[in-house]
Coordinates of C-alpha atoms in Angstrom, one line a residue:
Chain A
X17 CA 87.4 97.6 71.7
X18 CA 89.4 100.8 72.4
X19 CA 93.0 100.9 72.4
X20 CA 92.5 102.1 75.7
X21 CA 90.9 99.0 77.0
X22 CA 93.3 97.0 74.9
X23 CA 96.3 98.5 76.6
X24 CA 95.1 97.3 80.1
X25 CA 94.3 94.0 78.5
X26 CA 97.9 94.0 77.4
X27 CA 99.6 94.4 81.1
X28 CA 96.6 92.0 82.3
X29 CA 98.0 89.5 79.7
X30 CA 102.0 90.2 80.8
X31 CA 100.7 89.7 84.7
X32 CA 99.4 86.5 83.0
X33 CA 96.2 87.6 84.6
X34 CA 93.8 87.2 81.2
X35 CA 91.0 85.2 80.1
X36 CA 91.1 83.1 77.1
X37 CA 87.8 85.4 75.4
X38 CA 90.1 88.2 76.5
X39 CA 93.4 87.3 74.9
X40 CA 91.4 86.5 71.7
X41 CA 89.4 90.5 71.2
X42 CA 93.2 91.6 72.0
X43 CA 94.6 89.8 69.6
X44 CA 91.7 90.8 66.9
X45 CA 92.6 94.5 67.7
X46 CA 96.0 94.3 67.6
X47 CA 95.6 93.2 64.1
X48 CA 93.7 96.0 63.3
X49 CA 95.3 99.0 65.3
X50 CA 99.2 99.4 64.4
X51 CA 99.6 101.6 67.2
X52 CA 98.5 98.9 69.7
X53 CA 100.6 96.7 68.2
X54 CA 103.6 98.7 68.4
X55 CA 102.7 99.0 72.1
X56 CA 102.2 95.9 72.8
X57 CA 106.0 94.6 71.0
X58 CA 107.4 97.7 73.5
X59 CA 105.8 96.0 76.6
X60 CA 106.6 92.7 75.6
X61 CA 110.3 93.1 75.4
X62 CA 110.2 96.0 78.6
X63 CA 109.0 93.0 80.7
X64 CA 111.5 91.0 79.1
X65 CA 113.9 93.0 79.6
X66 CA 113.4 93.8 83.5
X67 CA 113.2 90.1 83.9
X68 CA 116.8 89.3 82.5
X69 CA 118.0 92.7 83.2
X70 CA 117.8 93.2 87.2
X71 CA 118.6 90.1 88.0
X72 CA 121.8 90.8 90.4
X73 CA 125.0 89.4 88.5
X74 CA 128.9 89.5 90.4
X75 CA 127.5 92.0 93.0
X76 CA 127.2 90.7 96.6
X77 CA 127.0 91.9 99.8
X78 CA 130.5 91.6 101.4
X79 CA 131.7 88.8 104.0
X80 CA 132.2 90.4 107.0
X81 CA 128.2 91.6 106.8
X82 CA 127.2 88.0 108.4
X83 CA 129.6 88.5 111.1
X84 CA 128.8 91.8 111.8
X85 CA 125.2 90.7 112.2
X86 CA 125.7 88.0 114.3
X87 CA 128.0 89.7 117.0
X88 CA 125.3 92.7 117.4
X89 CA 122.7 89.7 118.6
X90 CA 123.6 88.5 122.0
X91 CA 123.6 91.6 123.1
X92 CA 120.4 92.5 121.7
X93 CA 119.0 89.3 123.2
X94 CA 120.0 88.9 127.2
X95 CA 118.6 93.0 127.5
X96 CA 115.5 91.8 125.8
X97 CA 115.1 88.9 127.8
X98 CA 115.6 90.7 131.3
X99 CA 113.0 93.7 130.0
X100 CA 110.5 91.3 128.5
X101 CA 110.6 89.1 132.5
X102 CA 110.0 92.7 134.0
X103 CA 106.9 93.7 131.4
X104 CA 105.5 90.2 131.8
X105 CA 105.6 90.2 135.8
X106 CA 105.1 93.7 137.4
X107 CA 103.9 92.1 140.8
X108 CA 106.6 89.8 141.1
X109 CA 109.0 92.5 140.0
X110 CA 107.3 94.6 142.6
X111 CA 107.3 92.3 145.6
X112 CA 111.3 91.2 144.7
X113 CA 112.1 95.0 145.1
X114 CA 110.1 95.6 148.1
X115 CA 112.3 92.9 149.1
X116 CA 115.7 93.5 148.1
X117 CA 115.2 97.1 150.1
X118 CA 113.6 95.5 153.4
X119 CA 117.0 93.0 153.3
X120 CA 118.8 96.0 152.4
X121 CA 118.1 98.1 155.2
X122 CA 117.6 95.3 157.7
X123 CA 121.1 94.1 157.1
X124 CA 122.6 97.5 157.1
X125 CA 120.8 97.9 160.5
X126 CA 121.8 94.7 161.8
X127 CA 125.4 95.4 160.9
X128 CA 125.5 99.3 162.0
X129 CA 125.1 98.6 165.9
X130 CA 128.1 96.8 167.4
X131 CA 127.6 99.1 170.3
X132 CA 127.2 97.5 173.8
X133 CA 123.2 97.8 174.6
X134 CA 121.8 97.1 177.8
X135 CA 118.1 97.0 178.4
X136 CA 116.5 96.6 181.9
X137 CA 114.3 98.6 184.6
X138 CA 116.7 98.0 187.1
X139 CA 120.3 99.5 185.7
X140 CA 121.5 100.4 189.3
X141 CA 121.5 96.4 189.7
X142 CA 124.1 95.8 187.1
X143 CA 127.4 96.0 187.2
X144 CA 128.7 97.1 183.3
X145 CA 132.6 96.6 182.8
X146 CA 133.8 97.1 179.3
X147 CA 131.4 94.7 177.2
X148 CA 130.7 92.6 180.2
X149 CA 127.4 93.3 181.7
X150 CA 127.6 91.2 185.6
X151 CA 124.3 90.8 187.6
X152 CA 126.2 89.9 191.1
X153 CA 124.5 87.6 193.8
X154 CA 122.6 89.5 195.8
X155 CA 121.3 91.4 193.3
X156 CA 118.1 91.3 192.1
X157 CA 116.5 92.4 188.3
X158 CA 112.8 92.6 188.7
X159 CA 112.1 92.4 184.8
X160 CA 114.3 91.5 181.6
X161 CA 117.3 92.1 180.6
X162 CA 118.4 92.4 177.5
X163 CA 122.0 92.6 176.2
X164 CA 123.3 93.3 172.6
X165 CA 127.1 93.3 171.3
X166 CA 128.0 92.3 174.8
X167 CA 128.8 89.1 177.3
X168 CA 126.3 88.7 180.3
X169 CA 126.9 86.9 183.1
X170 CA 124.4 86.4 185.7
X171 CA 125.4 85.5 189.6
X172 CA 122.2 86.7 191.1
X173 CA 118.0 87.0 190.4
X174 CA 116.9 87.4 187.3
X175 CA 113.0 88.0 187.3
X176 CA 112.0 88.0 183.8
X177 CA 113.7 87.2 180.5
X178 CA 117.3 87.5 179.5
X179 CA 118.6 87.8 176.0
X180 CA 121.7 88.1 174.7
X181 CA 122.3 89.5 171.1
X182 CA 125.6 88.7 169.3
X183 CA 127.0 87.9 172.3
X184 CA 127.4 85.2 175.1
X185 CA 126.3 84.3 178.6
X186 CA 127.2 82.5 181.3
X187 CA 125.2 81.6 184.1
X188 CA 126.6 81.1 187.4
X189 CA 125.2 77.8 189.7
X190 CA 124.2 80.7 192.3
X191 CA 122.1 82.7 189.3
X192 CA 118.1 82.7 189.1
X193 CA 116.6 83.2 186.3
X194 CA 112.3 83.1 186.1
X195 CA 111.9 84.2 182.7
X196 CA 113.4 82.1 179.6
X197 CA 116.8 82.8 178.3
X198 CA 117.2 83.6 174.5
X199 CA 120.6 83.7 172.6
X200 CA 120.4 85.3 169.3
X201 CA 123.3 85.7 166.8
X202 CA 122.2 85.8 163.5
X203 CA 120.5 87.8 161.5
X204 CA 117.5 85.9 160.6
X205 CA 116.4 85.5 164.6
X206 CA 117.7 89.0 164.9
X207 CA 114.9 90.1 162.6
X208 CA 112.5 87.6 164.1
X209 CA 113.0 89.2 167.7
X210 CA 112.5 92.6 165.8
X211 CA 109.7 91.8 164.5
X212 CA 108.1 89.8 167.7
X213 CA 109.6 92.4 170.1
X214 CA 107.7 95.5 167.9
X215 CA 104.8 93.6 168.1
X216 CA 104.3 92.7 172.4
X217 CA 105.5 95.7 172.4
X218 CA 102.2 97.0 170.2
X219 CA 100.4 94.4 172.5
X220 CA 101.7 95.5 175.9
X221 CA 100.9 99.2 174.8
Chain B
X101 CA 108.7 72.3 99.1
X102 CA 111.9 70.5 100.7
X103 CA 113.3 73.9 101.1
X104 CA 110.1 75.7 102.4
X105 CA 110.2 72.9 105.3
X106 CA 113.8 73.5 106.1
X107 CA 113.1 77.5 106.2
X108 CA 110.3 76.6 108.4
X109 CA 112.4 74.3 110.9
X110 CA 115.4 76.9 110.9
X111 CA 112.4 79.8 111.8
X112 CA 111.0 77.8 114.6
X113 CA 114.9 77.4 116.1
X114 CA 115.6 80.8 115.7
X115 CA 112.9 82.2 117.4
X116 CA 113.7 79.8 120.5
X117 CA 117.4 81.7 120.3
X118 CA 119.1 79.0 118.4
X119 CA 122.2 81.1 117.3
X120 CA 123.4 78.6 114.7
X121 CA 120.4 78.7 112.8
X122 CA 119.7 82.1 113.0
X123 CA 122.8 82.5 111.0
X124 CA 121.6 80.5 108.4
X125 CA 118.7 82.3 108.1
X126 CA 121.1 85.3 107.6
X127 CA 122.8 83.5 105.1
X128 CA 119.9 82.4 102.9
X129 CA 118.2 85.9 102.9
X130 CA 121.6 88.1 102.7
X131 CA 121.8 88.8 99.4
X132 CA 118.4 88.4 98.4
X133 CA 117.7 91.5 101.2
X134 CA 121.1 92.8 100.1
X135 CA 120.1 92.9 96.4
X136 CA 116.6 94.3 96.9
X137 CA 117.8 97.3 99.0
X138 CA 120.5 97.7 96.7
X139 CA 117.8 98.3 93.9
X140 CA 115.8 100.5 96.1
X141 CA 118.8 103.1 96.9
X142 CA 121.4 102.5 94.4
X143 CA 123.6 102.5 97.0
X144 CA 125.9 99.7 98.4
X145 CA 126.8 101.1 101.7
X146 CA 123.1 102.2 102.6
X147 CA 122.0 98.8 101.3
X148 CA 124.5 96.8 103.7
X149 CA 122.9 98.8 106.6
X150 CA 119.5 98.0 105.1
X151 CA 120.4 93.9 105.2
X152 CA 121.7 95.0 109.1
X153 CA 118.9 96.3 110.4
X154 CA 116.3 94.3 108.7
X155 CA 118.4 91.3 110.5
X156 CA 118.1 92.8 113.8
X157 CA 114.5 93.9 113.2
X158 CA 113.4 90.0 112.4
X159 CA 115.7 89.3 115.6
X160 CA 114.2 91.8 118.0
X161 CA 110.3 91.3 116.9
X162 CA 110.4 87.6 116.4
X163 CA 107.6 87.0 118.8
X164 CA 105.4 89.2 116.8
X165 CA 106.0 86.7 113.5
X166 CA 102.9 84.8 112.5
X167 CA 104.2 81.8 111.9
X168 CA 101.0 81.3 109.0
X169 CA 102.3 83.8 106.8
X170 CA 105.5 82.8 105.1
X171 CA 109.0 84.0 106.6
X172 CA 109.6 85.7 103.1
X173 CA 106.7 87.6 102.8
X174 CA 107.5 89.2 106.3
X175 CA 111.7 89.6 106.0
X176 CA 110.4 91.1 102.4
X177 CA 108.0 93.5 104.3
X178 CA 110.7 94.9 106.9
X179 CA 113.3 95.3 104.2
X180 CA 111.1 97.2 101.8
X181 CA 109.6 99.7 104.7
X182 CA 113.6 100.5 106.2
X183 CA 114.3 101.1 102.4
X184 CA 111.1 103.3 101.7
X185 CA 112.1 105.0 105.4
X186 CA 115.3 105.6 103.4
X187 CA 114.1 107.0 100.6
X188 CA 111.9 109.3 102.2
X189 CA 114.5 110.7 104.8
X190 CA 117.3 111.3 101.6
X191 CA 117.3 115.3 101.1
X192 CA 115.7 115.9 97.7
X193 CA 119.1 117.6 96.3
X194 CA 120.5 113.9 96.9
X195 CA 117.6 112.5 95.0
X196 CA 118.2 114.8 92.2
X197 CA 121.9 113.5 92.1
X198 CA 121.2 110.3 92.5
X199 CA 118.5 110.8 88.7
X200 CA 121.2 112.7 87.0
X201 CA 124.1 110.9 88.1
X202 CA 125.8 108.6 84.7
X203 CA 128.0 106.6 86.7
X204 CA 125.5 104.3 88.9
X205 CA 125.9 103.6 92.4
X206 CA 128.8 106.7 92.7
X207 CA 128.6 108.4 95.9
X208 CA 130.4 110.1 98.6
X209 CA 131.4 106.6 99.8
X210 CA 132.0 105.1 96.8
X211 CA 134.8 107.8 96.1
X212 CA 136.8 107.3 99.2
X213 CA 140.2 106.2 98.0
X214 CA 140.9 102.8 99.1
X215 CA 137.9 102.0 99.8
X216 CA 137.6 98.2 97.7
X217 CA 133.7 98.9 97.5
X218 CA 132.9 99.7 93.3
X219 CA 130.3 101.2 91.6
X220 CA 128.6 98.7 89.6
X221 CA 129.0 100.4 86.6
X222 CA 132.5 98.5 86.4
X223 CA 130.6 95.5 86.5
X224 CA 127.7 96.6 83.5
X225 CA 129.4 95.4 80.6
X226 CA 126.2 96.2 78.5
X227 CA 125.0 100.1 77.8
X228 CA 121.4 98.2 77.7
X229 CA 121.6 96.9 81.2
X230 CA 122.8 100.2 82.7
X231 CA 120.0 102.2 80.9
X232 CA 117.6 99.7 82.4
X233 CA 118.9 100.7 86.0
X234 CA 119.0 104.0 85.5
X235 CA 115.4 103.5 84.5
X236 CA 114.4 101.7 87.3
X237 CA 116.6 104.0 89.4
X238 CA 113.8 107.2 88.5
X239 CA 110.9 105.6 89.2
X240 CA 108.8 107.1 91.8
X241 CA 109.8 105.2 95.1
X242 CA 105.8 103.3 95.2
X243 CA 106.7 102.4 92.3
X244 CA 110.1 101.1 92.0
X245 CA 109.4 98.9 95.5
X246 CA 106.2 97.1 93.4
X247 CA 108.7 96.5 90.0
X248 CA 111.6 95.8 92.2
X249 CA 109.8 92.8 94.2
X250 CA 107.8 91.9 91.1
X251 CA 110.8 91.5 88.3
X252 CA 114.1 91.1 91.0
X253 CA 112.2 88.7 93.9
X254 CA 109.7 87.0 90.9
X255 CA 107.2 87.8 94.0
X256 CA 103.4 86.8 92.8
X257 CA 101.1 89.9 92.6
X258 CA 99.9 88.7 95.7
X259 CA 102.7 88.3 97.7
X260 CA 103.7 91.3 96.9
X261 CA 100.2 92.6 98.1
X262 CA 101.0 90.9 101.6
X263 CA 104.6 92.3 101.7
X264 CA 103.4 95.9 101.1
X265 CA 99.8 95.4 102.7
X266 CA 97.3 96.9 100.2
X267 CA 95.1 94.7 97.9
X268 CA 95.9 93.1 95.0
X269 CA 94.1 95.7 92.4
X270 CA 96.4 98.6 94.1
X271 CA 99.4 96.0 93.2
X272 CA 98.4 95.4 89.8
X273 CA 98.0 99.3 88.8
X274 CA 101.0 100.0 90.2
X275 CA 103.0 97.5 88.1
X276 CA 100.7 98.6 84.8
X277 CA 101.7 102.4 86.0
X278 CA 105.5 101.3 86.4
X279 CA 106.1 98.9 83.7
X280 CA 104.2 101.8 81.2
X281 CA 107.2 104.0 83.0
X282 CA 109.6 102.1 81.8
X283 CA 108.4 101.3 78.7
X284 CA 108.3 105.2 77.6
X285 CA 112.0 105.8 79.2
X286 CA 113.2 102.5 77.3
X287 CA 110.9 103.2 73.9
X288 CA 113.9 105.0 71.9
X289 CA 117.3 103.7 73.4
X290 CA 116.6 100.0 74.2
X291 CA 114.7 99.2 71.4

């Protein structure tokens, strides 16, 4: 044996990573080679020496570090929630923004228009005073009529439909009306007419 | 074995969100993280950030744990990368300080008046001890992170293996390569 090979036997033997044939050639040529012996008393006591020596004695990280720790977590943990439900669900995510706008808008269109709105084909048959819209007896509307933000109130022939929108009716004993009669004032039927209005509309057209 | 089930129960809570004993986790791997980042920089304000952000790391990438390998090996394994991160990122001048320095663990913060941090040399009451540091303090930083887990953690060649992730023969040269480091630095003054 070399002392080259006997000084990698040596750390083998401190990683206590040698065989019992191996310890015993080592310890033949340590016998022999002073040098190697020498070597092998310095490596002996370094790893000693590391052992006792590093160990950590009165120094300590200080108190407060737990605390600090601690009060940087919540934080760190409702943001990571919130961005790991978006990651996990981009469709849902999608379809609850696509939402959120439509309400959005469709509430900020429902609320915009408090303005008195009268639809019909016969206009010169109504009689509009402030936000009452009057159909007198007599008179007769040969389609709907449709009133928003307003109060109807129907003495004579109504042919078709009448709806009222955020507003009331009344319906005199003398008053005809063919069609049906439709009162909406919330916002949930209001966007149910929308949508059924746009699409007879799309039928009738 | 008692303790290695209690670790593994506090783990399982903590990575549900269990505050309470994610705080003990903090306070059972403190100052072990605390003492081998201290080791690694021979520096006590650098290594509190080190325990820090290790803490938030494990807190933040908890779902990526694998709960086969052993909470140790893994905390070990964030601590030692921030601390090589460190290393690497310190301007070489500071390096050179840090080698020459006599008074270990004195730095800028460390001089701020007031301050109740203290350099640890107040604390070496042995010339021996402080020579060792100092030793350990030179080492090249692939080094120093092997010796440091090997000889202050008592870390198994292959845990330490799993903590760095490289094989077990890359380990063992490295702590031949280090400890025959030491050995020359120590030779004439320690024994």
């Amino acid at each position: 044996m070399d002392c080259k090979q006997a000084s990698s036997l040596m750390h083998d033997y401190l990683d206590e990573d040698l065989t019992h044939g191996q310890a015993v050639e080592l310890k033949s040529h340590l016998k022999d080679c002073s040098a190697c012996n020498e070597r092998f008393k310095e490596l002996e006591q370094t790893e000693m020496v590391l052992f006792a020596a590093i160990k950590p004695r009165s120094i300590t990280a200080s108190d407060e570090l737990v605390d600090r720790i601690m009060s940087q977590i919540p934080n760190q943990r409702k943001q990571q929630a919130w961005i790991g439900w978006i990651r996990k669900h981009p469709a849902l995510t999608a379809a609850a923004m696509f939402l959120f706008v439509m309400l959005f808008s469709a509430i900020s269109l429902w609320e915009s228009d408090d303005q008195l709105v009268v639809k019909t084909a016969d206009l010169d048959q109504v009689i509009i005073n402030g936000n009452t819209v009057t159909v007198p007896s007599g008179s007769t509307i040969a389609g709907n009529l449709t009133v928003e933000n307003g109060k109807a109130e129907i003495y004579g022939d109504v042919q078709g439909n009448l709806t009222v929108i955020d507003g009331s009716y009344y319906q005199a004993s003398t008053a005809h009306i063919a069609g049906e009669i439709k009162s909406i004032d919330q916002a949930l039927d209001w966007i149910w007419y929308r949508i059924t209005d746009m699409f007879t509309e799309v039928a009738y057209k | 074995m008692v303790v290695d089930h209690f670790e593994a129960r506090l783990v399982k809570l903590a990575r549900k969100g269990d505050q309470g004993a994610f705080a003990e986790l903090v306070d059972l791997y403190k100052d072990k993280i605390f003492h081998l980042a201290y080791r690694m920089l021979s520096n006590r304000h650098e290594a509190e950030d080190i325990v820090q952000e290790t803490f938030l790391r494990v807190y933040k990438s908890f779902h990526r744990y694998d709960d086969k390998q052993k909470f140790s090996t893994w905390i070990y394994r964030i601590a030692t990368n921030l601390c090589i991160d460190r290393l690497r990122k310190r301007k070489p001048s500071y390096y050179l300080d840090a080698e020459m320095n006599d008074q270990e663990g004195m730095d800028g913060y460390t001089l701020i008046p007031g301050d109740e941090r203290t350099p640890e040399s107040e604390y070496l009451l042995s010339e021996t001890q402080e020579m060792i540091h100092q030793a350990i303090e030179g080492l090249p930083a692939k080094y120093k992170s092997v010796i440091i887990l090997r000889y202050l953690q008592d870390l198994s060649l292959q845990e330490i293996g799993d903590v760095l992730d490289m094989p077990v023969t890359t380990v063992k040269t490295r702590v031949h390569r280090g400890r025959e480091f030491l050995r020359k630095k120590l030779e004439n003054k320690v024994f």
